[in-house]
Amino acid sequence: MEKRSGAREGVSRTVLLASIVTVVVVLIASALYLSLPQQRPATTVTQKLSGSIVIDGSSTVYPISEAVAEAFSKIHPDVKITVGISGTGGGFKRFVIGETDINDASRFITESEKESARRNNIKWIEIPIALEGLAIAVHPSNNWVDCISLEELRMIWRPNSTVKKWSDVNPQWPNADIKLFGPGPDSGTFDYFTERVVGKARASRTDYIPSEDDHVLIMGVSSERYSLGYIPYAYVVAAEGKVKVLAVSEKKGGTCVRPNDETVISGKYPLSRPLFIYVNEDKMLQKPELKAFVEFYIENAEKIVRKVGYTPLPKEYYTTILKLFREGKYTGYFEVYKSLTK
Amino acid sequence: MNSASIISIKRGRRRGVISEKIIENLFLSASVITVLAVLVIIFTLVSESLSFFLQISPREFFLGTQWTAFFEDRSFGVLPLLSGTILTSTIALLFAVPTGVGSAIFLSEYSSERVRRIVKPTLEVLAGIPTVVYGYFALYFITPNLRTFIPDISIFNALSAGLAVGVMILPTVASLSEDAIYAVPQNLKEVAYALGGRKVDAIVRVIIPYALPAILSAIIIAMARVIGETMIVTIAAGLKPSLTLNPFESVMTMTAAIAQAATGDAPHGTVQYSSLFAVGTYLFVIVMILNSMSHLIRLRWSIKL
């Protein structure tokens, strides 16, 4: 008995010692890391800004606005920026009554939203900021499908879909269970896909494997032979070769278009769309911090958009609208986008 | 004893009375905080669940077979989540209980001191691994290995998540059972040997029956943790609510559903938001029932002995 309790103490002493050593090492390492010189954005501080900026809207655009806000806060720490994710529509409801300064949008402002804005005397600036393409991905060994039509996708993904096997879509395809992967219902990508493909936002079959983490989707699709999933194009590019990307056609037998930077930018790829920010113009003219923020947004959009995984617009687009913005011209940005992408 | 040391003892005693009071109050407030925490949690769970059941009928919740809280065509049937929880927990316990109790018996009855000194701390290391690591361990190690035996298994499946949860809980089962076995009086064991029993007889006829109530309570503690485990099943089990007991399928547990709803953008005050409290309350009640069952079992057994 006594001998054993002695041994126990010995063991727990070793464990204790080991954990103390680990803790000390971790502490030293983190202290060293923190004392390293932090990288600072190159922009020089011209004036001291303070105040607050309220952003809300699409959760798809959120990562971009959030990253811009973070970079901006490093230069102007006294400007308090909040970025919400009420969805494009929910965000517009607040935007058109002047509650928010900027609305993130993954679609155009609608006619009824324009009407409410007019009633409340809200003038807005519409700025296309990035592009999102959605890739349809299958297992790399998949040799039966190369191009899929929106109709076939609708058949697979609509609510209560009866498609259980690949052969239910096309009798020539294998008689094997189709394993579906897609973003979870919180995702803006889910909203877009259901609206564009199924025809109604948020209407989808529910017996698929969802993940908000696109890397998990890549992993799922790449490890099931009979998989199919929809994943933001940027993630598929980053995971080069792990999944096979299908070409997509509007109609069965129509032209098949493969997603790449060019077809996404030109809009030839059926599952691509521009992302916007809408800025309250009067507020911007009253609040220097908001104006500085929007200018900073346009200036850094290309870099940040790429960093957070979306497709940036052509470089000339950003330089052109930055020039317009600095000259005080706040309209026609979408036309610039159109002229450069067609 | 000289007078100086007597004075110092007296002074020490007086100081002792004061510090005794302080310590007593410290411990008192510690236990008050514990009780308060439980009360606050129960209050939040119940009040939010009530607002859920004002909108969704208990019938749909308890008997519904579809969980599609965040889709257009929403439905709040908790059965698929319940089956997911039962499935992964059963797998975890089927793995952890025999392995844990077995290694406890080995450590306390068979192993040499040397082996013990290596095995025991190694087991305890398992308890220190963050569950997120277990989750990715299941996804990137267990599943690919399972696939070499079961090619049809889904990449996200209940089996590998359950096994990872089982590994996670192993040290708890093992070290609590070992304490229980260790607490068996030496003279009882010696009686078994004196009657001509082999080591196996001593273990099966004396040690295990004597330690059983404590082992059972170890298992119940493990079960409560297994049912509440969230991260591993969120990562490795697939987040697909399906009413199935097939371990090769993707499932969603109650905890995973709560985690998914809580980290997403379910706006405060919506029925989706309160649904996670309803699931939480259900989970809480299940664990409570398990705990009381374990108490009952222990009472019965102790009397028999």
XYZ file of C-alpha atoms in Angstrom, chain A residues 11-290:
280
model
C 4.333 9.587 -11.281
C 2.212 12.638 -10.588
C 5.376 14.606 -9.831
C 6.736 13.716 -13.243
C 3.477 14.729 -14.866
C 3.425 17.972 -12.898
C 6.982 18.748 -13.880
C 6.238 18.010 -17.517
C 3.219 20.288 -17.531
C 5.120 23.108 -15.844
C 7.867 22.838 -18.429
C 5.269 22.880 -21.236
C 3.541 25.940 -19.814
C 6.838 27.798 -19.418
C 7.904 26.959 -22.958
C 4.555 28.099 -24.367
C 4.733 31.336 -22.355
C 8.230 32.109 -23.571
C 7.309 31.306 -27.144
C 4.252 33.550 -27.082
C 6.197 36.363 -25.422
C 8.803 36.107 -28.167
C 6.107 36.097 -30.818
C 4.378 39.133 -29.368
C 7.616 41.076 -29.113
C 8.310 40.597 -32.817
C 7.738 43.780 -34.815
C 4.215 43.719 -36.207
C 3.685 44.387 -39.868
C 1.978 47.674 -40.447
C -0.069 48.715 -43.491
C 1.915 50.961 -45.780
C -0.646 53.756 -45.915
C 0.466 56.809 -43.987
C -1.780 58.460 -41.475
C -2.838 61.818 -42.823
C -5.475 62.847 -40.350
C -6.812 61.520 -37.094
C -10.288 60.132 -37.602
C -12.821 59.036 -35.048
C -16.495 58.178 -34.985
C -18.347 55.064 -35.943
C -19.391 53.199 -39.068
C -22.277 50.759 -39.175
C -22.253 48.064 -41.847
C -24.841 45.316 -42.272
C -26.129 43.013 -44.991
C -25.039 39.938 -46.885
C -23.096 37.262 -45.087
C -21.394 36.473 -48.401
C -19.861 39.931 -48.601
C -19.201 39.976 -44.882
C -15.677 38.469 -45.033
C -14.571 41.229 -47.403
C -16.056 44.080 -45.383
C -14.785 42.551 -42.188
C -11.242 42.269 -43.547
C -11.351 45.826 -44.883
C -12.668 47.076 -41.533
C -9.884 45.272 -39.729
C -7.186 46.765 -41.954
C -8.765 50.206 -41.658
C -8.865 49.983 -37.857
C -5.125 49.460 -37.788
C -4.628 52.913 -39.301
C -7.555 54.615 -37.582
C -8.004 52.853 -34.261
C -10.504 55.434 -33.025
C -13.065 54.651 -35.699
C -15.439 52.033 -34.407
C -16.733 49.777 -37.174
C -19.413 47.143 -36.757
C -20.190 44.675 -39.526
C -23.478 42.774 -39.275
C -24.801 39.792 -41.200
C -28.552 40.229 -41.500
C -28.505 39.034 -45.092
C -28.803 41.275 -48.139
C -32.560 41.845 -47.744
C -32.484 42.270 -43.986
C -29.616 44.699 -44.342
C -31.442 46.760 -46.965
C -34.433 47.097 -44.630
C -32.163 48.930 -42.203
C -30.223 50.746 -44.907
C -33.250 52.377 -46.582
C -34.350 53.993 -43.329
C -30.884 55.357 -42.636
C -29.975 53.019 -39.794
C -26.778 51.831 -41.433
C -24.000 53.561 -43.350
C -23.142 50.716 -45.696
C -25.088 47.690 -46.857
C -23.258 44.606 -48.077
C -25.253 43.063 -50.920
C -24.913 39.914 -52.962
C -27.490 41.223 -55.480
C -28.762 44.527 -56.841
C -31.041 46.718 -54.787
C -34.637 45.855 -55.775
C -37.256 48.281 -57.087
C -39.244 48.205 -53.859
C -36.119 48.816 -51.823
C -35.293 51.773 -54.098
C -38.819 53.084 -53.532
C -38.475 52.911 -49.735
C -35.134 54.674 -49.961
C -36.678 57.456 -52.012
C -39.505 57.861 -49.500
C -36.979 58.219 -46.700
C -34.753 60.548 -48.707
C -31.843 58.154 -48.692
C -29.398 58.535 -51.571
C -27.048 55.674 -52.192
C -23.865 54.841 -54.054
C -23.710 51.410 -55.653
C -20.224 49.917 -55.807
C -19.549 46.472 -57.321
C -16.692 45.174 -55.238
C -15.966 41.557 -56.186
C -17.224 38.508 -58.017
C -18.243 35.141 -56.777
C -18.317 32.044 -58.930
C -19.769 28.815 -57.678
C -18.105 25.613 -58.801
C -19.870 22.272 -59.173
C -17.326 19.754 -57.966
C -17.150 15.958 -58.232
C -14.600 13.300 -57.362
C -11.446 13.458 -59.530
C -12.026 9.881 -60.698
C -15.527 10.706 -61.908
C -15.490 9.861 -65.642
C -19.184 9.890 -66.489
C -19.977 13.573 -66.235
C -18.125 16.584 -67.553
C -20.816 19.134 -67.980
C -24.043 19.543 -66.054
C -27.030 21.714 -66.833
C -28.874 23.975 -64.422
C -31.941 21.771 -65.002
C -30.112 18.693 -63.847
C -28.810 20.565 -60.815
C -32.334 21.695 -60.031
C -33.539 18.110 -60.275
C -30.886 17.020 -57.791
C -31.162 19.851 -55.303
C -34.835 20.824 -55.178
C -36.724 20.163 -51.930
C -37.883 16.544 -51.563
C -35.887 15.593 -54.610
C -36.342 11.966 -55.581
C -32.794 11.722 -56.897
C -31.017 9.142 -54.792
C -28.619 7.681 -57.320
C -26.657 9.181 -60.169
C -28.746 7.101 -62.560
C -31.886 8.892 -61.362
C -30.597 12.012 -63.095
C -29.350 10.354 -66.245
C -29.791 6.624 -66.926
C -26.315 6.493 -68.445
C -24.735 7.527 -65.182
C -23.798 4.907 -62.564
C -26.389 3.166 -60.466
C -24.748 4.370 -57.240
C -25.856 6.577 -54.360
C -25.067 10.206 -55.014
C -23.316 11.770 -52.027
C -24.154 15.452 -51.812
C -22.148 18.195 -50.165
C -22.964 21.868 -49.896
C -22.756 24.925 -47.665
C -24.991 24.975 -44.599
C -28.177 27.021 -44.604
C -26.471 29.908 -42.810
C -24.287 30.568 -45.770
C -24.848 33.283 -48.353
C -23.648 30.811 -50.944
C -26.561 28.570 -49.995
C -28.967 31.507 -50.473
C -27.535 32.259 -53.879
C -27.415 28.680 -55.122
C -30.965 27.881 -54.053
C -32.279 31.081 -55.582
C -30.363 30.685 -58.848
C -30.688 26.935 -59.317
C -33.779 25.810 -57.442
C -35.616 29.038 -58.151
C -36.477 29.968 -54.598
C -34.087 31.247 -51.945
C -33.439 28.725 -49.157
C -35.488 25.997 -50.840
C -33.277 22.938 -50.946
C -33.252 19.258 -50.248
C -31.990 18.751 -46.731
C -30.428 15.294 -46.813
C -26.967 16.408 -47.839
C -23.842 16.925 -45.785
C -23.547 20.608 -44.975
C -20.557 22.541 -43.769
C -19.888 26.223 -43.334
C -16.244 25.368 -43.813
C -15.482 25.133 -47.525
C -12.321 23.136 -46.900
C -14.461 20.423 -45.314
C -16.634 20.399 -48.437
C -13.550 19.969 -50.607
C -12.437 17.131 -48.406
C -15.837 15.461 -48.538
C -16.164 15.707 -52.314
C -12.591 14.560 -52.832
C -13.018 11.446 -50.716
C -16.319 10.035 -51.951
C -16.228 8.495 -55.399
C -19.908 9.278 -56.089
C -19.904 12.790 -54.655
C -21.214 16.080 -55.957
C -21.015 19.426 -54.236
C -21.182 23.154 -54.819
C -18.298 25.169 -53.484
C -17.096 28.748 -54.027
C -14.762 28.696 -56.995
C -11.886 30.324 -55.090
C -11.686 27.350 -52.721
C -11.621 24.882 -55.567
C -8.716 26.764 -57.117
C -6.875 26.720 -53.800
C -7.390 22.957 -53.535
C -5.916 22.375 -56.985
C -6.550 18.921 -58.348
C -8.335 17.526 -55.315
C -11.720 17.721 -56.988
C -12.915 17.775 -60.570
C -14.784 20.923 -61.566
C -17.710 20.498 -63.969
C -18.619 22.820 -66.776
C -22.145 24.206 -66.432
C -24.722 24.916 -69.119
C -27.889 26.983 -68.842
C -29.963 24.326 -70.607
C -29.523 20.655 -71.295
C -27.430 20.431 -74.459
C -26.512 24.122 -74.229
C -23.014 25.554 -74.292
C -20.919 24.205 -71.459
C -18.866 26.859 -69.692
C -16.059 26.065 -67.325
C -15.483 28.497 -64.434
C -12.253 30.475 -64.496
C -11.332 34.061 -63.730
C -12.279 35.095 -67.259
C -15.688 33.397 -67.551
C -16.599 34.409 -64.002
C -15.681 38.039 -64.705
C -17.517 38.111 -68.032
C -20.577 36.455 -66.560
C -20.505 33.704 -69.222
C -20.291 31.136 -66.465
C -23.907 30.691 -65.334
C -23.156 30.507 -61.608
C -21.333 33.791 -61.148
C -22.514 37.051 -59.697
C -21.148 40.423 -58.644
C -21.031 41.408 -54.978
C -21.731 45.004 -53.966
C -21.535 47.507 -51.230
C -24.167 50.229 -51.054
C -23.122 53.443 -49.298
C -25.441 56.085 -47.841
C -24.312 59.167 -49.779
C -25.494 61.926 -47.440
C -23.941 60.262 -44.451
C -20.722 59.846 -46.361
C -20.583 63.546 -47.149
C -21.220 64.377 -43.498
C -18.836 61.879 -41.970
C -15.190 62.133 -43.053
C -14.422 58.773 -41.438
C -17.020 57.076 -43.639
